[in-house]
Amino acid sequence: MPVLMKLARILIAEISDQQVIWLKEVDGDRSFPIVIGLFEASSIDQRVKGIKRPRPMTHDLVLNVIQALGGEPQDVIITELREHTYYAKLRIRHRGELVEVDSRPSDAIAVAVTCQPPLPIYVNEDVLEMALRDQM
């Protein structure tokens, strides 16, 4: 059963290629980090802070293409954790069908926070349990 999460923290260290976002359980106390790139972290941070860019960024482009083709972004689900790598799906409703698009969690979350209102973010229970074990 997927667990509803929220973006709790964004840690940006410009001297490093690896940034960290923290997801926290909406109806609980569990949380875990995901290491992402600087571009994705900056994009997520700007969206959360409401900073507008003069031209569309990559995540705006993805959202614009989805909408131009008649799709409606539904949510993000982090589906797997394999060899310290998270896998996600950006789920889109199109012509009554649910289409799941393979994505890095950072890109899917960047699209999620670009939407108004932001898309829900879910994590499969087994992925959350593995992430919590990896923290110990």
GROMACS .gro file of C-alpha atoms in nm:
model
  136
    1MET     CA    1   0.000   0.000   0.000
    2PRO     CA    2   0.155   0.335  -0.098
    3VAL     CA    3   0.223   0.585   0.182
    4LEU     CA    4   0.143   0.954   0.127
    5MET     CA    5   0.455   1.163   0.182
    6LYS     CA    6   0.542   1.531   0.169
    7LEU     CA    7   0.856   1.713   0.074
    8ALA     CA    8   0.992   1.807   0.416
    9ARG     CA    9   1.340   1.950   0.347
   10ILE     CA   10   1.569   2.046   0.064
   11LEU     CA   11   1.939   2.061   0.148
   12ILE     CA   12   2.151   2.236  -0.113
   13ALA     CA   13   2.530   2.251  -0.085
   14GLU     CA   14   2.657   2.429  -0.395
   15ILE     CA   15   3.007   2.288  -0.347
   16SER     CA   16   2.879   1.934  -0.397
   17ASP     CA   17   2.720   1.748  -0.687
   18GLN     CA   18   2.497   1.561  -0.443
   19GLN     CA   19   2.204   1.737  -0.281
   20VAL     CA   20   1.942   1.589  -0.048
   21ILE     CA   21   1.566   1.606  -0.028
   22TRP     CA   22   1.379   1.459   0.268
   23LEU     CA   23   1.037   1.301   0.233
   24LYS     CA   24   0.821   1.272   0.545
   25GLU     CA   25   0.512   1.063   0.600
   26VAL     CA   26   0.201   1.285   0.603
   27ASP     CA   27   0.018   1.089   0.873
   28GLY     CA   28   0.319   0.966   1.066
   29ASP     CA   29   0.676   1.029   1.173
   30ARG     CA   30   0.875   0.827   0.921
   31SER     CA   31   1.109   1.017   0.690
   32PHE     CA   32   1.404   0.944   0.467
   33PRO     CA   33   1.651   1.125   0.240
   34ILE     CA   34   1.702   1.094  -0.134
   35VAL     CA   35   2.028   1.215  -0.286
   36ILE     CA   36   1.970   1.415  -0.605
   37GLY     CA   37   2.160   1.645  -0.840
   38LEU     CA   38   2.213   2.018  -0.802
   39PHE     CA   39   1.993   2.112  -1.101
   40GLU     CA   40   1.698   1.909  -0.973
   41ALA     CA   41   1.741   2.034  -0.615
   42SER     CA   42   1.757   2.395  -0.735
   43SER     CA   43   1.449   2.349  -0.952
   44ILE     CA   44   1.252   2.193  -0.666
   45ASP     CA   45   1.369   2.463  -0.424
   46GLN     CA   46   1.269   2.745  -0.663
   47ARG     CA   47   0.924   2.594  -0.715
   48VAL     CA   48   0.863   2.549  -0.344
   49LYS     CA   49   0.969   2.911  -0.283
   50GLY     CA   50   0.746   3.037  -0.566
   51ILE     CA   51   1.037   3.176  -0.769
   52LYS     CA   52   0.931   3.226  -1.131
   53ARG     CA   53   1.174   3.189  -1.420
   54PRO     CA   54   1.141   3.408  -1.732
   55ARG     CA   55   1.146   3.102  -1.962
   56PRO     CA   56   1.022   2.744  -1.910
   57MET     CA   57   1.263   2.509  -1.740
   58THR     CA   58   1.281   2.137  -1.822
   59HIS     CA   59   1.015   2.043  -1.566
   60ASP     CA   60   0.785   2.315  -1.703
   61LEU     CA   61   0.839   2.167  -2.047
   62VAL     CA   62   0.741   1.819  -1.929
   63LEU     CA   63   0.424   1.953  -1.770
   64ASN     CA   64   0.342   2.165  -2.077
   65VAL     CA   65   0.383   1.861  -2.309
   66ILE     CA   66   0.162   1.644  -2.087
   67GLN     CA   67  -0.111   1.909  -2.087
   68ALA     CA   68  -0.079   1.990  -2.459
   69LEU     CA   69  -0.134   1.621  -2.537
   70GLY     CA   70  -0.450   1.612  -2.325
   71GLY     CA   71  -0.303   1.449  -2.017
   72GLU     CA   72  -0.350   1.542  -1.655
   73PRO     CA   73  -0.070   1.470  -1.408
   74GLN     CA   74  -0.210   1.267  -1.119
   75ASP     CA   75   0.068   1.184  -0.874
   76VAL     CA   76   0.418   1.052  -0.817
   77ILE     CA   77   0.495   0.714  -0.670
   78ILE     CA   78   0.838   0.595  -0.563
   79THR     CA   79   0.816   0.230  -0.652
   80GLU     CA   80   1.152   0.065  -0.588
   81LEU     CA   81   1.485   0.086  -0.411
   82ARG     CA   82   1.756  -0.122  -0.577
   83GLU     CA   83   2.127  -0.099  -0.499
   84HIS     CA   84   2.083   0.241  -0.329
   85THR     CA   85   1.892   0.381  -0.629
   86TYR     CA   86   1.529   0.491  -0.606
   87TYR     CA   87   1.287   0.440  -0.896
   88ALA     CA   88   0.969   0.638  -0.949
   89LYS     CA   89   0.671   0.675  -1.177
   90LEU     CA   90   0.502   0.997  -1.281
   91ARG     CA   91   0.139   0.894  -1.320
   92ILE     CA   92  -0.071   1.073  -1.579
   93ARG     CA   93  -0.442   1.043  -1.652
   94HIS     CA   94  -0.498   1.041  -2.030
   95ARG     CA   95  -0.830   0.963  -2.199
   96GLY     CA   96  -0.953   0.778  -1.892
   97GLU     CA   97  -0.640   0.561  -1.869
   98LEU     CA   98  -0.368   0.583  -1.606
   99VAL     CA   99  -0.028   0.604  -1.775
  100GLU     CA  100   0.283   0.543  -1.565
  101VAL     CA  101   0.603   0.704  -1.691
  102ASP     CA  102   0.938   0.582  -1.557
  103SER     CA  103   1.123   0.867  -1.389
  104ARG     CA  104   1.397   0.951  -1.147
  105PRO     CA  105   1.233   1.054  -0.818
  106SER     CA  106   1.399   1.397  -0.839
  107ASP     CA  107   1.249   1.470  -1.181
  108ALA     CA  108   0.905   1.339  -1.084
  109ILE     CA  109   0.908   1.546  -0.765
  110ALA     CA  110   1.021   1.854  -0.961
  111VAL     CA  111   0.719   1.807  -1.189
  112ALA     CA  112   0.497   1.746  -0.884
  113VAL     CA  113   0.592   2.076  -0.721
  114THR     CA  114   0.557   2.258  -1.055
  115CYS     CA  115   0.187   2.165  -1.065
  116GLN     CA  116  -0.070   2.385  -0.895
  117PRO     CA  117  -0.169   2.244  -0.657
  118PRO     CA  118   0.137   2.021  -0.617
  119LEU     CA  119   0.083   1.655  -0.700
  120PRO     CA  120   0.068   1.399  -0.417
  121ILE     CA  121   0.388   1.200  -0.361
  122TYR     CA  122   0.358   0.837  -0.256
  123VAL     CA  123   0.617   0.578  -0.156
  124ASN     CA  124   0.551   0.205  -0.164
  125GLU     CA  125   0.552   0.067   0.192
  126ASP     CA  126   0.830  -0.182   0.119
  127VAL     CA  127   1.048   0.097  -0.026
  128LEU     CA  128   0.988   0.310   0.284
  129GLU     CA  129   1.083   0.018   0.510
  130MET     CA  130   1.404  -0.045   0.312
  131ALA     CA  131   1.493   0.325   0.318
  132LEU     CA  132   1.448   0.334   0.695
  133ARG     CA  133   1.663   0.021   0.739
  134ASP     CA  134   1.938   0.181   0.527
  135GLN     CA  135   1.946   0.478   0.768
  136MET     CA  136   2.034   0.258   1.064
   0.00000   0.00000   0.00000
